[in-house]
């Protein structure tokens, strides 16, 4: 029977340590663009000053790199099992932190830090629960102009009126999907029309009839072909 090979924790250190703080990964968080993993607190603090990965230097996101972060619960459990006492130590440090920051005036705990949004799903949940809808984000002005095409023979055309207010203001984090939903609601389009998105110089949203919107953001133009 072959002898079992024993491994020491230090044999795995390069896989379970953070390259930023040089400690064990606490709440390991992966950058989806390059899959490098860091402590959650380390990478969040880094992205407050830069939008590049500290490991490989690629640009994670142009405006909000926090959207490209994902917690790795599986790796977290592996680390806790590899390093004896690490879980208990972290829980104790968290208790001590809140105890030290306890309000001396009324004996209540101080405000908990704002939860970092790591995905669009979190944003949607916050909105449903009465969030701020990103009103504190940098805002951009958008003009939605209705441009009509001549109908071709044999095509069924759905008449679409222009928007009563063609100017809107929204967060710089607005997505194509959000604009699409906004147009569908404002134009009262039937729910049976399914949209698909393509990107080539302009971003085009197709439906089954032929009118299109031109989306102007500063000097760039995005066409909404409906």
GROMACS .gro file of C-alpha atoms in nm:
model
  226
    1UNK     CA    1   0.000   0.000   0.000
    2UNK     CA    2   0.146   0.330  -0.108
    3UNK     CA    3   0.223   0.571   0.173
    4UNK     CA    4  -0.002   0.874   0.189
    5UNK     CA    5   0.173   1.202   0.124
    6UNK     CA    6   0.115   1.465   0.387
    7UNK     CA    7   0.093   1.833   0.297
    8UNK     CA    8   0.153   2.133   0.517
    9UNK     CA    9  -0.064   2.445   0.507
   10UNK     CA   10   0.232   2.644   0.379
   11UNK     CA   11   0.227   2.429   0.066
   12UNK     CA   12  -0.102   2.597  -0.027
   13UNK     CA   13  -0.027   2.948   0.095
   14UNK     CA   14   0.004   3.100  -0.252
   15UNK     CA   15  -0.352   2.988  -0.329
   16UNK     CA   16  -0.516   3.108  -0.008
   17UNK     CA   17  -0.336   3.435   0.067
   18UNK     CA   18  -0.415   3.786  -0.051
   19UNK     CA   19  -0.144   3.948  -0.263
   20UNK     CA   20  -0.240   4.290  -0.126
   21UNK     CA   21  -0.228   4.240   0.252
   22UNK     CA   22  -0.020   3.916   0.249
   23UNK     CA   23  -0.263   3.755   0.493
   24UNK     CA   24  -0.511   3.472   0.453
   25UNK     CA   25  -0.803   3.557   0.225
   26UNK     CA   26  -1.090   3.691   0.435
   27UNK     CA   27  -1.422   3.693   0.248
   28UNK     CA   28  -1.237   3.604  -0.073
   29UNK     CA   29  -1.369   3.810  -0.363
   30UNK     CA   30  -1.287   3.739  -0.726
   31UNK     CA   31  -1.258   3.991  -1.010
   32UNK     CA   32  -1.471   3.841  -1.285
   33UNK     CA   33  -1.264   3.998  -1.565
   34UNK     CA   34  -0.940   3.816  -1.474
   35UNK     CA   35  -1.045   3.580  -1.188
   36UNK     CA   36  -0.781   3.712  -0.947
   37UNK     CA   37  -0.896   3.685  -0.587
   38UNK     CA   38  -0.839   3.921  -0.294
   39UNK     CA   39  -0.979   3.994   0.050
   40UNK     CA   40  -1.309   4.179   0.009
   41UNK     CA   41  -1.196   4.476   0.217
   42UNK     CA   42  -0.863   4.498   0.031
   43UNK     CA   43  -1.008   4.502  -0.320
   44UNK     CA   44  -1.293   4.738  -0.229
   45UNK     CA   45  -1.047   4.991  -0.084
   46UNK     CA   46  -0.826   4.953  -0.392
   47UNK     CA   47  -1.116   5.024  -0.628
   48UNK     CA   48  -1.187   5.349  -0.447
   49UNK     CA   49  -0.865   5.482  -0.601
   50UNK     CA   50  -0.828   5.276  -0.919
   51UNK     CA   51  -1.035   5.069  -1.163
   52UNK     CA   52  -0.750   4.833  -1.254
   53UNK     CA   53  -0.677   4.488  -1.111
   54UNK     CA   54  -0.387   4.515  -0.864
   55UNK     CA   55  -0.255   4.177  -0.980
   56UNK     CA   56  -0.249   4.203  -1.361
   57UNK     CA   57  -0.331   4.567  -1.425
   58UNK     CA   58  -0.624   4.520  -1.665
   59UNK     CA   59  -0.911   4.769  -1.655
   60UNK     CA   60  -1.192   4.600  -1.464
   61UNK     CA   61  -1.468   4.851  -1.542
   62UNK     CA   62  -1.469   5.202  -1.682
   63UNK     CA   63  -1.689   5.359  -1.415
   64UNK     CA   64  -1.777   5.111  -1.140
   65UNK     CA   65  -1.539   4.816  -1.093
   66UNK     CA   66  -1.733   4.699  -0.785
   67UNK     CA   67  -1.993   4.554  -1.022
   68UNK     CA   68  -1.732   4.306  -1.143
   69UNK     CA   69  -1.669   4.148  -0.801
   70UNK     CA   70  -1.808   3.815  -0.681
   71UNK     CA   71  -1.775   3.655  -0.338
   72UNK     CA   72  -1.624   3.304  -0.343
   73UNK     CA   73  -1.797   3.114  -0.064
   74UNK     CA   74  -1.645   2.782  -0.168
   75UNK     CA   75  -1.290   2.914  -0.135
   76UNK     CA   76  -1.380   3.072   0.198
   77UNK     CA   77  -1.491   2.736   0.339
   78UNK     CA   78  -1.176   2.567   0.206
   79UNK     CA   79  -0.955   2.827   0.376
   80UNK     CA   80  -1.138   2.791   0.707
   81UNK     CA   81  -1.088   2.413   0.692
   82UNK     CA   82  -0.719   2.441   0.599
   83UNK     CA   83  -0.631   2.696   0.867
   84UNK     CA   84  -0.735   2.584   1.216
   85UNK     CA   85  -0.892   2.855   1.430
   86UNK     CA   86  -0.912   3.116   1.152
   87UNK     CA   87  -1.292   3.128   1.149
   88UNK     CA   88  -1.314   3.171   1.526
   89UNK     CA   89  -1.043   3.438   1.519
   90UNK     CA   90  -1.225   3.640   1.254
   91UNK     CA   91  -1.557   3.614   1.435
   92UNK     CA   92  -1.394   3.729   1.758
   93UNK     CA   93  -1.226   4.023   1.584
   94UNK     CA   94  -1.559   4.128   1.436
   95UNK     CA   95  -1.721   4.118   1.780
   96UNK     CA   96  -1.436   4.325   1.925
   97UNK     CA   97  -1.464   4.576   1.641
   98UNK     CA   98  -1.832   4.642   1.706
   99UNK     CA   99  -1.772   4.652   2.081
  100UNK     CA  100  -1.506   4.922   2.041
  101UNK     CA  101  -1.723   5.121   1.803
  102UNK     CA  102  -2.028   5.097   2.020
  103UNK     CA  103  -2.191   5.432   2.073
  104UNK     CA  104  -2.093   5.568   2.415
  105UNK     CA  105  -2.384   5.809   2.420
  106UNK     CA  106  -2.678   5.569   2.407
  107UNK     CA  107  -2.511   5.231   2.444
  108UNK     CA  108  -2.619   5.120   2.097
  109UNK     CA  109  -2.406   4.989   1.818
  110UNK     CA  110  -2.282   5.240   1.568
  111UNK     CA  111  -2.409   5.234   1.211
  112UNK     CA  112  -2.300   4.931   1.018
  113UNK     CA  113  -2.097   4.994   0.706
  114UNK     CA  114  -2.298   5.018   0.384
  115UNK     CA  115  -2.314   4.686   0.205
  116UNK     CA  116  -2.111   4.678  -0.113
  117UNK     CA  117  -2.318   4.595  -0.420
  118UNK     CA  118  -2.138   4.315  -0.601
  119UNK     CA  119  -2.386   4.243  -0.876
  120UNK     CA  120  -2.681   4.381  -1.066
  121UNK     CA  121  -2.906   4.142  -0.875
  122UNK     CA  122  -2.819   4.322  -0.550
  123UNK     CA  123  -2.904   4.655  -0.714
  124UNK     CA  124  -3.243   4.527  -0.824
  125UNK     CA  125  -3.319   4.396  -0.474
  126UNK     CA  126  -3.225   4.730  -0.321
  127UNK     CA  127  -3.451   4.912  -0.567
  128UNK     CA  128  -3.742   4.684  -0.482
  129UNK     CA  129  -3.687   4.757  -0.113
  130UNK     CA  130  -3.693   5.134  -0.162
  131UNK     CA  131  -3.328   5.207  -0.248
  132UNK     CA  132  -3.197   5.541  -0.368
  133UNK     CA  133  -3.208   5.433  -0.736
  134UNK     CA  134  -2.848   5.556  -0.781
  135UNK     CA  135  -2.947   5.920  -0.741
  136UNK     CA  136  -2.614   5.985  -0.570
  137UNK     CA  137  -2.422   5.857  -0.876
  138UNK     CA  138  -2.283   6.091  -1.143
  139UNK     CA  139  -2.572   6.178  -1.374
  140UNK     CA  140  -2.589   6.205  -1.754
  141UNK     CA  141  -2.850   6.371  -1.975
  142UNK     CA  142  -2.996   6.160  -2.254
  143UNK     CA  143  -3.209   6.270  -2.549
  144UNK     CA  144  -3.442   6.012  -2.706
  145UNK     CA  145  -3.548   6.121  -3.057
  146UNK     CA  146  -3.804   5.925  -3.254
  147UNK     CA  147  -3.684   5.879  -3.615
  148UNK     CA  148  -3.925   5.710  -3.853
  149UNK     CA  149  -3.842   5.489  -4.152
  150UNK     CA  150  -4.053   5.450  -4.463
  151UNK     CA  151  -4.251   5.129  -4.453
  152UNK     CA  152  -4.176   4.857  -4.702
  153UNK     CA  153  -4.434   4.651  -4.886
  154UNK     CA  154  -4.563   4.344  -4.710
  155UNK     CA  155  -4.448   4.459  -4.364
  156UNK     CA  156  -4.682   4.508  -4.073
  157UNK     CA  157  -4.604   4.834  -3.900
  158UNK     CA  158  -4.692   4.920  -3.543
  159UNK     CA  159  -4.744   5.293  -3.501
  160UNK     CA  160  -4.531   5.441  -3.228
  161UNK     CA  161  -4.572   5.797  -3.102
  162UNK     CA  162  -4.275   5.997  -2.985
  163UNK     CA  163  -4.210   6.042  -2.616
  164UNK     CA  164  -4.380   6.338  -2.453
  165UNK     CA  165  -4.054   6.416  -2.275
  166UNK     CA  166  -3.759   6.316  -2.488
  167UNK     CA  167  -3.495   6.423  -2.234
  168UNK     CA  168  -3.415   6.203  -1.936
  169UNK     CA  169  -3.148   6.213  -1.669
  170UNK     CA  170  -3.004   5.892  -1.530
  171UNK     CA  171  -2.702   5.740  -1.361
  172UNK     CA  172  -2.383   5.678  -1.555
  173UNK     CA  173  -2.430   5.315  -1.452
  174UNK     CA  174  -2.748   5.280  -1.658
  175UNK     CA  175  -2.756   4.963  -1.867
  176UNK     CA  176  -2.895   4.890  -2.212
  177UNK     CA  177  -3.155   4.666  -2.050
  178UNK     CA  178  -3.278   4.951  -1.831
  179UNK     CA  179  -3.318   5.185  -2.130
  180UNK     CA  180  -3.499   4.909  -2.319
  181UNK     CA  181  -3.746   4.855  -2.033
  182UNK     CA  182  -3.798   5.230  -2.002
  183UNK     CA  183  -3.885   5.261  -2.373
  184UNK     CA  184  -4.118   4.961  -2.363
  185UNK     CA  185  -4.308   5.103  -2.065
  186UNK     CA  186  -4.331   5.457  -2.201
  187UNK     CA  187  -4.435   5.340  -2.550
  188UNK     CA  188  -4.678   5.085  -2.402
  189UNK     CA  189  -4.542   4.809  -2.620
  190UNK     CA  190  -4.713   4.467  -2.604
  191UNK     CA  191  -4.539   4.221  -2.378
  192UNK     CA  192  -4.533   3.972  -2.667
  193UNK     CA  193  -4.252   4.165  -2.837
  194UNK     CA  194  -3.925   4.009  -2.732
  195UNK     CA  195  -3.608   4.217  -2.768
  196UNK     CA  196  -3.253   4.107  -2.835
  197UNK     CA  197  -2.942   4.323  -2.814
  198UNK     CA  198  -2.655   4.351  -3.061
  199UNK     CA  199  -2.348   4.573  -3.051
  200UNK     CA  200  -2.152   4.705  -3.348
  201UNK     CA  201  -2.043   5.070  -3.324
  202UNK     CA  202  -2.399   5.145  -3.217
  203UNK     CA  203  -2.608   4.935  -2.980
  204UNK     CA  204  -2.925   4.824  -3.153
  205UNK     CA  205  -3.236   4.685  -2.993
  206UNK     CA  206  -3.460   4.499  -3.235
  207UNK     CA  207  -3.832   4.437  -3.210
  208UNK     CA  208  -4.067   4.311  -3.478
  209UNK     CA  209  -4.147   4.647  -3.637
  210UNK     CA  210  -3.942   4.924  -3.791
  211UNK     CA  211  -3.911   5.254  -3.610
  212UNK     CA  212  -3.596   5.350  -3.426
  213UNK     CA  213  -3.481   5.583  -3.155
  214UNK     CA  214  -3.154   5.770  -3.158
  215UNK     CA  215  -2.992   5.789  -2.816
  216UNK     CA  216  -2.759   6.088  -2.783
  217UNK     CA  217  -2.507   6.090  -2.498
  218UNK     CA  218  -2.280   6.391  -2.532
  219UNK     CA  219  -2.111   6.344  -2.870
  220UNK     CA  220  -2.189   5.976  -2.914
  221UNK     CA  221  -2.505   5.835  -3.072
  222UNK     CA  222  -2.671   5.503  -2.994
  223UNK     CA  223  -2.953   5.394  -3.229
  224UNK     CA  224  -3.256   5.214  -3.092
  225UNK     CA  225  -3.409   5.031  -3.388
  226UNK     CA  226  -3.753   4.914  -3.293
   0.00000   0.00000   0.00000
